[in-house]
mmCIF file of C-alpha atoms and ligand atoms in Angstrom:
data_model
loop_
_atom_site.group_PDB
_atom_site.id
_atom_site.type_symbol
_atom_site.label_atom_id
_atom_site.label_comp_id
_atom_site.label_asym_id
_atom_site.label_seq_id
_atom_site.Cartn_x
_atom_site.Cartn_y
_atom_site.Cartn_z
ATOM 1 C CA UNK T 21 -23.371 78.089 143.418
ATOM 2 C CA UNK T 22 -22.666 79.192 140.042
ATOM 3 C CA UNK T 23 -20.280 76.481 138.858
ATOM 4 C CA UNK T 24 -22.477 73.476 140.168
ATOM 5 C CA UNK T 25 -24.700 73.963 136.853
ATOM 6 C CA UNK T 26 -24.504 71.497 133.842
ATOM 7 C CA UNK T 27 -22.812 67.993 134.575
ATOM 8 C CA UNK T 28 -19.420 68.197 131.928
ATOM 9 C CA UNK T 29 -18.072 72.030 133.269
ATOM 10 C CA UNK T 30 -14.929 72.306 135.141
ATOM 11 C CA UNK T 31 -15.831 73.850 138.759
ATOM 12 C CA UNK T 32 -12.404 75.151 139.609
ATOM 13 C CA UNK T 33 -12.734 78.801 138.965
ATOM 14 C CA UNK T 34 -14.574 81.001 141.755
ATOM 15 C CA UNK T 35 -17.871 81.633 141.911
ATOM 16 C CA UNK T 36 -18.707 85.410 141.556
ATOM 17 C CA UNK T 37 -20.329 85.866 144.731
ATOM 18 C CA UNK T 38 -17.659 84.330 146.474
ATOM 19 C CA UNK T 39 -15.132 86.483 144.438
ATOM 20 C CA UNK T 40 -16.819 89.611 145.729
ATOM 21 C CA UNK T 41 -17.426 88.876 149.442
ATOM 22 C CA UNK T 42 -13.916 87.866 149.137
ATOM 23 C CA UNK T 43 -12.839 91.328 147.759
ATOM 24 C CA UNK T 44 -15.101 92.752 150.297
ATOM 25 C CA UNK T 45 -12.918 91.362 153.239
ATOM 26 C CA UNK T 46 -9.872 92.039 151.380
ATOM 27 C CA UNK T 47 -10.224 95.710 150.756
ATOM 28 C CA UNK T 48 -11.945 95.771 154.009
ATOM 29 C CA UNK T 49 -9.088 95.231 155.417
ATOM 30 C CA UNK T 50 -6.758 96.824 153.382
ATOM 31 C CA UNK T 51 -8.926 100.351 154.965
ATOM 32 C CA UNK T 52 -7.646 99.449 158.433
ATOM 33 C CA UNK T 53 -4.321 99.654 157.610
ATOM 34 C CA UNK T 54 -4.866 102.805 155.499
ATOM 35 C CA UNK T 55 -6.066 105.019 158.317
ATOM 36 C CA UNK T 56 -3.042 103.218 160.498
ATOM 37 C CA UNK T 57 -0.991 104.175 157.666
ATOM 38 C CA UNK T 58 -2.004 107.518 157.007
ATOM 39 C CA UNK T 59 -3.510 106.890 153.322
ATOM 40 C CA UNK T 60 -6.369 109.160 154.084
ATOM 41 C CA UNK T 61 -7.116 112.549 153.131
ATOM 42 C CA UNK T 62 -9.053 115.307 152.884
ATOM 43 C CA UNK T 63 -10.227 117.783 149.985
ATOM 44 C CA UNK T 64 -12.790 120.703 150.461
ATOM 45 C CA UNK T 65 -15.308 121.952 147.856
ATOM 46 C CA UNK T 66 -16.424 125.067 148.189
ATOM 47 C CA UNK T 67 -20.047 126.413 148.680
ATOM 48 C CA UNK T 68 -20.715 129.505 147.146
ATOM 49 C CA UNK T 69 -23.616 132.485 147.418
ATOM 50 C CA UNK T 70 -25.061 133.170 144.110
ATOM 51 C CA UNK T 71 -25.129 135.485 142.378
ATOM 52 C CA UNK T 72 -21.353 136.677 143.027
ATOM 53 C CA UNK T 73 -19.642 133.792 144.284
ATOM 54 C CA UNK T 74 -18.310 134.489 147.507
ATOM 55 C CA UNK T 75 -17.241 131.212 149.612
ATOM 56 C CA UNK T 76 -18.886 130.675 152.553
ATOM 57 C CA UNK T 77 -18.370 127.298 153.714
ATOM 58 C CA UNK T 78 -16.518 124.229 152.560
ATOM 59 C CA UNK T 79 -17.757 120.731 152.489
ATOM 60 C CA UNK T 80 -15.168 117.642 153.634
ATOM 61 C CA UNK T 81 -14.910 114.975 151.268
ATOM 62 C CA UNK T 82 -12.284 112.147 152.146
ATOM 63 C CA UNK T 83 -10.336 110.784 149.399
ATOM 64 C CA UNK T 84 -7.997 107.229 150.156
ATOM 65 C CA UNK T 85 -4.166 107.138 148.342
ATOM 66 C CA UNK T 86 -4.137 103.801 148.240
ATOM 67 C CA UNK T 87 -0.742 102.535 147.176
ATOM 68 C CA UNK T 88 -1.174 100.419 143.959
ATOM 69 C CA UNK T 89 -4.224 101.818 142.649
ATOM 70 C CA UNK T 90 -3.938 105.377 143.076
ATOM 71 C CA UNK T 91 -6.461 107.864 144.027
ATOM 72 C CA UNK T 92 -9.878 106.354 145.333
ATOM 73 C CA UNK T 93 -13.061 107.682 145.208
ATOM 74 C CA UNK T 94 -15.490 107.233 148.565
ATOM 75 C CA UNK T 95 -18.094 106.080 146.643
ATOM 76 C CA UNK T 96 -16.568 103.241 146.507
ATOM 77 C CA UNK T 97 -14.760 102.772 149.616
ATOM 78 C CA UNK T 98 -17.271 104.336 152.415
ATOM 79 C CA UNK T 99 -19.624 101.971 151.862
ATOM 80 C CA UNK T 100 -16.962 99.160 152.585
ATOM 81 C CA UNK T 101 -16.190 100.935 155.646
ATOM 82 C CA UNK T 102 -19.962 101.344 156.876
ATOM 83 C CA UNK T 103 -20.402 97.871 156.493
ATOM 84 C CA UNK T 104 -17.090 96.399 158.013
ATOM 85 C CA UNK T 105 -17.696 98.880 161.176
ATOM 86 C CA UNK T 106 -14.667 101.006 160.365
ATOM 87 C CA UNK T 107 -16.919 104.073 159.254
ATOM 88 C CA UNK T 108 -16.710 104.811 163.233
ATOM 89 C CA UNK T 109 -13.017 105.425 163.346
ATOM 90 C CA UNK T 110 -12.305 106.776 160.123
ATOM 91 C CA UNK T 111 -15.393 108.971 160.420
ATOM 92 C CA UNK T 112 -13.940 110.295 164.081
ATOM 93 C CA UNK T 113 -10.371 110.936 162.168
ATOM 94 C CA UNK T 114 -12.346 113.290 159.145
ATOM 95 C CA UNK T 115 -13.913 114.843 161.752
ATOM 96 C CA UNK T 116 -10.864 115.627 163.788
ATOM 97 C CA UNK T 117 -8.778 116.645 160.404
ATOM 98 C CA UNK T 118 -11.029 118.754 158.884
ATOM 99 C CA UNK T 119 -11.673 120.908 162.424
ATOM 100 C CA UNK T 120 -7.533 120.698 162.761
ATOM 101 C CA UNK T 121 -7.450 122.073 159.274
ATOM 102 C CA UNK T 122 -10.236 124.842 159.753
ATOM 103 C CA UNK T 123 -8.830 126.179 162.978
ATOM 104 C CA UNK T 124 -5.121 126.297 161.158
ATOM 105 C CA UNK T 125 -6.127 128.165 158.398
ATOM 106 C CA UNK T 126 -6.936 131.820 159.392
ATOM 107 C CA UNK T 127 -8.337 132.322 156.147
ATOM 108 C CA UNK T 128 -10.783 129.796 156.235
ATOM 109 C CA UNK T 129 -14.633 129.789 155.592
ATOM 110 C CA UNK T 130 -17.541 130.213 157.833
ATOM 111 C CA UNK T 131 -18.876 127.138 158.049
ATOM 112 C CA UNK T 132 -17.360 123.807 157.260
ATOM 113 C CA UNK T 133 -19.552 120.277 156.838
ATOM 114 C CA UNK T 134 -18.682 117.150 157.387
ATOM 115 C CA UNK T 135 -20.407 114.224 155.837
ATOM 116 C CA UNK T 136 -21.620 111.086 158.529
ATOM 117 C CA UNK T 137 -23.199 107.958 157.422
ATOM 118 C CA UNK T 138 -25.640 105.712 158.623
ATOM 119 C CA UNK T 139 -23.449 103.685 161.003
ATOM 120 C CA UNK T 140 -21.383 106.854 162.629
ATOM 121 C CA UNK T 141 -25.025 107.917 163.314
ATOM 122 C CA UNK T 142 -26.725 105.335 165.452
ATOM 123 C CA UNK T 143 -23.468 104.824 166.773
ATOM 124 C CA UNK T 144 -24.422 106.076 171.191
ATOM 125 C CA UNK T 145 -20.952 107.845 171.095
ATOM 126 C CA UNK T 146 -21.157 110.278 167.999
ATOM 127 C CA UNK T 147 -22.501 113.204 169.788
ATOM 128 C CA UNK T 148 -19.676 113.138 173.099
ATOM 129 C CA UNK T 149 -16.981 111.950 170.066
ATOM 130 C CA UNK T 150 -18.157 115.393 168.291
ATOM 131 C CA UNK T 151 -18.790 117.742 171.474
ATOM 132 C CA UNK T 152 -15.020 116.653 172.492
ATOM 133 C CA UNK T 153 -13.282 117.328 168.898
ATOM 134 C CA UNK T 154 -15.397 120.434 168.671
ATOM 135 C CA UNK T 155 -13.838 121.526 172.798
ATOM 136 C CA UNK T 156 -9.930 120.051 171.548
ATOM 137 C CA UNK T 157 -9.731 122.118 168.752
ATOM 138 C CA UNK T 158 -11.814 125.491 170.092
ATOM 139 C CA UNK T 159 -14.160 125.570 167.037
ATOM 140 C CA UNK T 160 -17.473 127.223 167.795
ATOM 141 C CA UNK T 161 -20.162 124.292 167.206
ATOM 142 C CA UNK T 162 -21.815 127.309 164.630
ATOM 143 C CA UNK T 163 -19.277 126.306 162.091
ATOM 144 C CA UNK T 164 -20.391 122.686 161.868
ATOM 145 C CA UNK T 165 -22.513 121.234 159.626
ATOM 146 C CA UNK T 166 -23.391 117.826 159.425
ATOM 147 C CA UNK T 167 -24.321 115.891 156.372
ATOM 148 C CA UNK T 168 -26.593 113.267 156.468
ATOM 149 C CA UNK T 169 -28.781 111.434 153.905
ATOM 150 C CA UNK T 170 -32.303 109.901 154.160
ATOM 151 C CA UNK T 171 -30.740 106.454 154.922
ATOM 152 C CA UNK T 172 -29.197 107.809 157.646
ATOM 153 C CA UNK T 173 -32.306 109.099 159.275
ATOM 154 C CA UNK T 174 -34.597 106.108 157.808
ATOM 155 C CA UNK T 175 -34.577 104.018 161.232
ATOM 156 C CA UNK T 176 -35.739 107.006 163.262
ATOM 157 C CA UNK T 177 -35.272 106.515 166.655
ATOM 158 C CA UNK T 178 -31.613 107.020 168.276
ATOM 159 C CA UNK T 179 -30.187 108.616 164.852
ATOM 160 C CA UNK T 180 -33.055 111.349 165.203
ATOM 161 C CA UNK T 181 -32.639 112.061 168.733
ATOM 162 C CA UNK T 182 -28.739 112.057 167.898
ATOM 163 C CA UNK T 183 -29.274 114.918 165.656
ATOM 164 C CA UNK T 184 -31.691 117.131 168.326
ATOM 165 C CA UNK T 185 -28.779 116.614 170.587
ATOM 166 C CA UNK T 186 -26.035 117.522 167.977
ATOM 167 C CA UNK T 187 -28.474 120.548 167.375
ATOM 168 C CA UNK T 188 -29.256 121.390 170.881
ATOM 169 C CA UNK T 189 -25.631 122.134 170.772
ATOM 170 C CA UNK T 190 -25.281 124.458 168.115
ATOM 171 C CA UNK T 191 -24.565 122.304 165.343
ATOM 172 C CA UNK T 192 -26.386 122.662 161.983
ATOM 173 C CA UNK T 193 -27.361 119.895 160.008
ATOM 174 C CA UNK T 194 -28.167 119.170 156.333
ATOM 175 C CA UNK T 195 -30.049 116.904 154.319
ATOM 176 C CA UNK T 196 -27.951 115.533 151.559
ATOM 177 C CA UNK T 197 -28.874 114.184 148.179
ATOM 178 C CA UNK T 198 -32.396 115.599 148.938
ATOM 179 C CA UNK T 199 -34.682 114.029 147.067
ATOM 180 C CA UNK T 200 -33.185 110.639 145.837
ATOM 181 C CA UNK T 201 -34.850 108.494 148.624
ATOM 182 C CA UNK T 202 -38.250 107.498 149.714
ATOM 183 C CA UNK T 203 -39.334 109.494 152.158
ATOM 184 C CA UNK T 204 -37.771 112.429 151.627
ATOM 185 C CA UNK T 205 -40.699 115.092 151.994
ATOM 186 C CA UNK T 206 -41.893 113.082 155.101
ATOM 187 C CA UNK T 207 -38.404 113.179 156.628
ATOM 188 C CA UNK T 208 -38.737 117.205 156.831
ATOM 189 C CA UNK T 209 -41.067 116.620 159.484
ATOM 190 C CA UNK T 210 -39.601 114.488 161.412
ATOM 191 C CA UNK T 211 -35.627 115.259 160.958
ATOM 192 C CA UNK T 212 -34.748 118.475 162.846
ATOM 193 C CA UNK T 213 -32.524 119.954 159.679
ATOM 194 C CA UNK T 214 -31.727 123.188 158.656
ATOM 195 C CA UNK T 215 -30.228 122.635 155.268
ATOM 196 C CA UNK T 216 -31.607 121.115 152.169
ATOM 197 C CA UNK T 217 -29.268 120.158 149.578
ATOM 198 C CA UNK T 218 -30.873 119.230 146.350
ATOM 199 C CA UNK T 219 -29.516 116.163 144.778
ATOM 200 C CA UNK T 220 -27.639 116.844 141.187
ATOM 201 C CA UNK T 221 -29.744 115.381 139.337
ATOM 202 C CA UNK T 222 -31.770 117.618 139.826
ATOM 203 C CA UNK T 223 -29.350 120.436 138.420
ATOM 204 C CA UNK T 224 -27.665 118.271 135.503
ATOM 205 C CA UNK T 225 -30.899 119.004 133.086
ATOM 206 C CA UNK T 226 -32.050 122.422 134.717
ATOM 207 C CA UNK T 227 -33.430 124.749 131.956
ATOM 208 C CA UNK T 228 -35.830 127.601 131.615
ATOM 209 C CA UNK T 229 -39.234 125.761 132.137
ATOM 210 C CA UNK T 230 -38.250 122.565 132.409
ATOM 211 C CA UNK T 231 -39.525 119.114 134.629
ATOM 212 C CA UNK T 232 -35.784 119.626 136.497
ATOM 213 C CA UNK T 233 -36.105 123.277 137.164
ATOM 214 C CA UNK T 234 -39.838 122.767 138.280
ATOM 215 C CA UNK T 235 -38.929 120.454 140.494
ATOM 216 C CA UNK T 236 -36.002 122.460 141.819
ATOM 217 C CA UNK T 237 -37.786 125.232 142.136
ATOM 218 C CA UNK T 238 -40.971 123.367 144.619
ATOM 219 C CA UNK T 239 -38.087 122.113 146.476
ATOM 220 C CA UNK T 240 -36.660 125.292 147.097
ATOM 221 C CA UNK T 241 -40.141 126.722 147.928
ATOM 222 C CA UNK T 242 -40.278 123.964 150.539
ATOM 223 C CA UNK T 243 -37.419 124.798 152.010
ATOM 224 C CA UNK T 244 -37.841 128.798 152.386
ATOM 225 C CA UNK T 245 -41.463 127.798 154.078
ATOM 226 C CA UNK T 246 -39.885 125.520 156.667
ATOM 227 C CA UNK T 247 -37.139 128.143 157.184
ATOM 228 C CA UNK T 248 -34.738 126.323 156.211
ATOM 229 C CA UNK T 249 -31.671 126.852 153.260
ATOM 230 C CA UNK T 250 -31.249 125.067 150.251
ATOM 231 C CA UNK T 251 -27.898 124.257 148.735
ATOM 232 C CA UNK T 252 -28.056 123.418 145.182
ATOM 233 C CA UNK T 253 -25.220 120.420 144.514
ATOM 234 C CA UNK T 254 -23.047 119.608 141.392
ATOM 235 C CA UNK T 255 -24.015 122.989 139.649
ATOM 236 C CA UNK T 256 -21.488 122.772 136.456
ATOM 237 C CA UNK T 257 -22.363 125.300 133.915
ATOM 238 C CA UNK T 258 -23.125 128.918 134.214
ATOM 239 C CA UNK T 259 -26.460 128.365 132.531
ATOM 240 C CA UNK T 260 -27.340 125.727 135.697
ATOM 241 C CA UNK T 261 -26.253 128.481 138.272
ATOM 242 C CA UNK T 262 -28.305 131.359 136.210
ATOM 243 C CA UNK T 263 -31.508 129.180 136.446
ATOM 244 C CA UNK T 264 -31.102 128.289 139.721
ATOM 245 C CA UNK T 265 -30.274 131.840 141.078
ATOM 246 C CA UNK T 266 -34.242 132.868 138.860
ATOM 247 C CA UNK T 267 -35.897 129.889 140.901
ATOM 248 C CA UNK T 268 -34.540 131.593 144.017
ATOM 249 C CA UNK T 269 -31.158 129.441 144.910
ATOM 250 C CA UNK T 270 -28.440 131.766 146.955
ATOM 251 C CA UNK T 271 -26.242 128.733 147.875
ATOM 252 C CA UNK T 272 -24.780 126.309 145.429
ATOM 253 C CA UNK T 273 -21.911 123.547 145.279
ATOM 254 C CA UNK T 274 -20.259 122.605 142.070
ATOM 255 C CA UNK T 275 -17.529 121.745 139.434
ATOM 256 C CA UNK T 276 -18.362 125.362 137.755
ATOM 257 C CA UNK T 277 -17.731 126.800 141.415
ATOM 258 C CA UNK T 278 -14.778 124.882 142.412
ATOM 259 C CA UNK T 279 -13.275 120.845 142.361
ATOM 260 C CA UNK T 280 -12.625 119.626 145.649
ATOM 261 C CA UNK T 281 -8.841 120.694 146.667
ATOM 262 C CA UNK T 282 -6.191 119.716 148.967
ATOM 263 C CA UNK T 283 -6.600 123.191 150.002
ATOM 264 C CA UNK T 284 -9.358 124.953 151.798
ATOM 265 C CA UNK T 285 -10.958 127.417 148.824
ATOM 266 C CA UNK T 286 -10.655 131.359 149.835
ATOM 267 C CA UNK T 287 -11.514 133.356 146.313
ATOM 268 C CA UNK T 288 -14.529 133.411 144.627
ATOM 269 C CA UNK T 289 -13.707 130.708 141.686
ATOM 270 C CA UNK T 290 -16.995 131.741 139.266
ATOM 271 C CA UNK T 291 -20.071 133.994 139.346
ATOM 272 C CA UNK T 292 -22.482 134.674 137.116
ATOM 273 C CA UNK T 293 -21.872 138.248 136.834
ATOM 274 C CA UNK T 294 -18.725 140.124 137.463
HETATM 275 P P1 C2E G 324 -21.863 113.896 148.740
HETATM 276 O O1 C2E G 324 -21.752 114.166 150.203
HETATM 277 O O2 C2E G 324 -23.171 114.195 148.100
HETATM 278 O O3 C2E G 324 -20.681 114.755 148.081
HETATM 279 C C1 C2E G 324 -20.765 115.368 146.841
HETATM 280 C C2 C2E G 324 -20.082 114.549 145.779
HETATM 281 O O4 C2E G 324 -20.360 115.120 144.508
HETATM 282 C C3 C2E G 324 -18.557 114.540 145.908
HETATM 283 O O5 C2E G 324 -18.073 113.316 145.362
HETATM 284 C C4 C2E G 324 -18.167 115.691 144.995
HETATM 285 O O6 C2E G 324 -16.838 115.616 144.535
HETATM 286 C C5 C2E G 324 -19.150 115.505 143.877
HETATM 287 N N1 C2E G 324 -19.403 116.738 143.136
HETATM 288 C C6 C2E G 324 -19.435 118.004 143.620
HETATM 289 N N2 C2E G 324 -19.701 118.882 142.646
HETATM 290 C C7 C2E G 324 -19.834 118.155 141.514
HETATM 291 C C8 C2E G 324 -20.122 118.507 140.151
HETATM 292 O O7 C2E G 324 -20.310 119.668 139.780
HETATM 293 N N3 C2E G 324 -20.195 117.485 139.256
HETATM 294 C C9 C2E G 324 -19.993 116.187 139.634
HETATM 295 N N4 C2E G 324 -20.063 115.241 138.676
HETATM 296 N N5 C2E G 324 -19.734 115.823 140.907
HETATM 297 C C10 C2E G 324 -19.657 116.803 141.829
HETATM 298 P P2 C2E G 324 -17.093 112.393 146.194
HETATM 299 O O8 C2E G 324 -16.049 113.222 146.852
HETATM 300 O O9 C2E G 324 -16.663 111.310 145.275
HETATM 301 O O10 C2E G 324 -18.002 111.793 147.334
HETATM 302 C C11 C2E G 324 -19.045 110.911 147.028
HETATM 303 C C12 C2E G 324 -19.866 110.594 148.262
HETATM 304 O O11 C2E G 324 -19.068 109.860 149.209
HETATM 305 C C13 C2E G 324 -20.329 111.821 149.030
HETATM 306 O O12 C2E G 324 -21.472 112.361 148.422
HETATM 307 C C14 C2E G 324 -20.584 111.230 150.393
HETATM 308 O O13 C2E G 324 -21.842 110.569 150.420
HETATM 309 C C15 C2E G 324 -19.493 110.185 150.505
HETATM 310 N N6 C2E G 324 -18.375 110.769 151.259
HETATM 311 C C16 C2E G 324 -17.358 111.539 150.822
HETATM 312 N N7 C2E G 324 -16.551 111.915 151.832
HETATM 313 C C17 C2E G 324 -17.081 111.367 152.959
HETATM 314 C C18 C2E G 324 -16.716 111.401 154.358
HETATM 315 O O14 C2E G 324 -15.756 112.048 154.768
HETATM 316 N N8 C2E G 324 -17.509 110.695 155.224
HETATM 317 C C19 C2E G 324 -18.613 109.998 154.801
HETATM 318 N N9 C2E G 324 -19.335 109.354 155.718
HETATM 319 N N10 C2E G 324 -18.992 109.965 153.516
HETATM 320 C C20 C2E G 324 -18.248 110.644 152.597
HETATM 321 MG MG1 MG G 325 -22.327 115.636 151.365
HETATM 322 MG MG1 MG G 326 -24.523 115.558 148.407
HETATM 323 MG MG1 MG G 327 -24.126 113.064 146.498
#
């Protein structure tokens, strides 16, 4: 497309578009033979209880070791796998890992969640694939939580009767990145969620006052009238976590609480007071 403009240029270098739909298929495939290969992993984060910082459940965050280039992030590679299909299998083998690795560890947290995407979701076998992990392993569906975002949820339909099921059977869910789509403050009427995690960006300029912490602070109003929790995300500094335990936050992911870890977290990593 590209290199058909002006008469005298060479046309024997790639156009970009075909360049990346190339790459696409390339490193699309290169994913199936990582989870054949066993280049996946998994790394929990803790979420803490403010004010003291006692861990009470771990999110699952997948990381790929891919052979040349080192650690991956998912940002980059999940939504390659969502769109080649793969998002199904690899999204069953998270789920089975990170059960395998909470039922091992006698020491582990609570609760444990689990991030699924779009595609996993309106997938008809998600809720049997989960209900039979959840029975192979013997954890109680109480200790699952499952991470969705407003994309996920968008369509309606199947993906919203998915999660009544998944909740019918003991599962909780949460609403991820809360407050970064569209629709988000219609969605709590129509998504059967009990968690609301507020996006980062709403914590990165939280002060005393401020448009961030106002905003923060309806949303966490919100979620206290609808019953529900909220789960502040990507809390770094002390200072965040102080605000956001005045606005009336007692959960809270972050950097300043703990990096995601090869490990499952068991010791408080910060607080805000001793
Ligand atoms: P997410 O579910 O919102 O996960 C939180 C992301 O924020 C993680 O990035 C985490 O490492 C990062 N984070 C946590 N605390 C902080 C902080 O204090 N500061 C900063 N700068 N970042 C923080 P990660 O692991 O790169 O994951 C990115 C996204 O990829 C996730 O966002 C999720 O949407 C997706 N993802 C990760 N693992 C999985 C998975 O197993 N399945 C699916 N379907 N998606 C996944
Ligand atoms: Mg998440
Ligand atoms: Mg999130
Ligand atoms: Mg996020």
């Amino acid at each position: 497309v590209f290199a058909s403009r002006g008469s005298g240029r060479p046309r024997h270098f790639t156009p970009e578009l075909d360049r990346l739909a190339h790459e696409e298929a390339t490193v699309g495939a290169e994913l199936r033979t990582a989870l054949r290969d066993g280049q996946f992993r998994l790394v929990f984060q803790p979420i803490v209880e403010l004010p003291h910082g006692r861990v009470v459940a771990v999110e699952t965050l997948v990381r790929w070791e891919h052979p040349r280039l080192g650690t991956v992030s998912p940002a980059v590679f999940i939504p390659i796998a969502e769109r080649n299909g793969l998002i199904v299998e690899l999204g069953a083998w998270i789920l089975r890992e990170a059960c395998r690795e909470m039922v091992a560890d006698p020491h582990s947290p609570e609760r444990i969640s689990v991030n699924v995407s779009p595609r996993q979701l309106a997938h008809p076998d998600l809720v049997r694939t989960i209900a039979d992990t959840l029975t192979e392993f013997g954890l109680p569906a109480e200790r699952l939580t499952i991470e969705v975002t407003e994309t996920a949820v968008f369509d309606g339909g199947p993906a919203i009767e998915a999660l009544h099921q998944l909740r019918a059977l003991g599962i909780r869910i949460a609403l991820d990145d809360f407050g970064t789509g569209h629709s988000s403050l219609t969605l709590l009427r129509t998504v059967p969620a009990q968690v609301l995690k507020v996006d980062k960006s709403f914590v990165d300029e939280i002060t005393v006052g401020g448009q961030s912490a106002v905003i923060a602070g309806g949303l966490i109003e919100i979620a206290n009238g609808l019953g529900m929790t909220a789960v502040a995300e990507g809390v770094e500094t002390a200072g965040q976590a102080e605000v956001l335990y005045q606005l009336g936050y007692r959960l809270a992911q972050g950097y300043y609480f703990g990096r995601p870890a090869g490990t499952m977290p068991r010791t408080p990593t910060a607080a805000l007071r001793p």
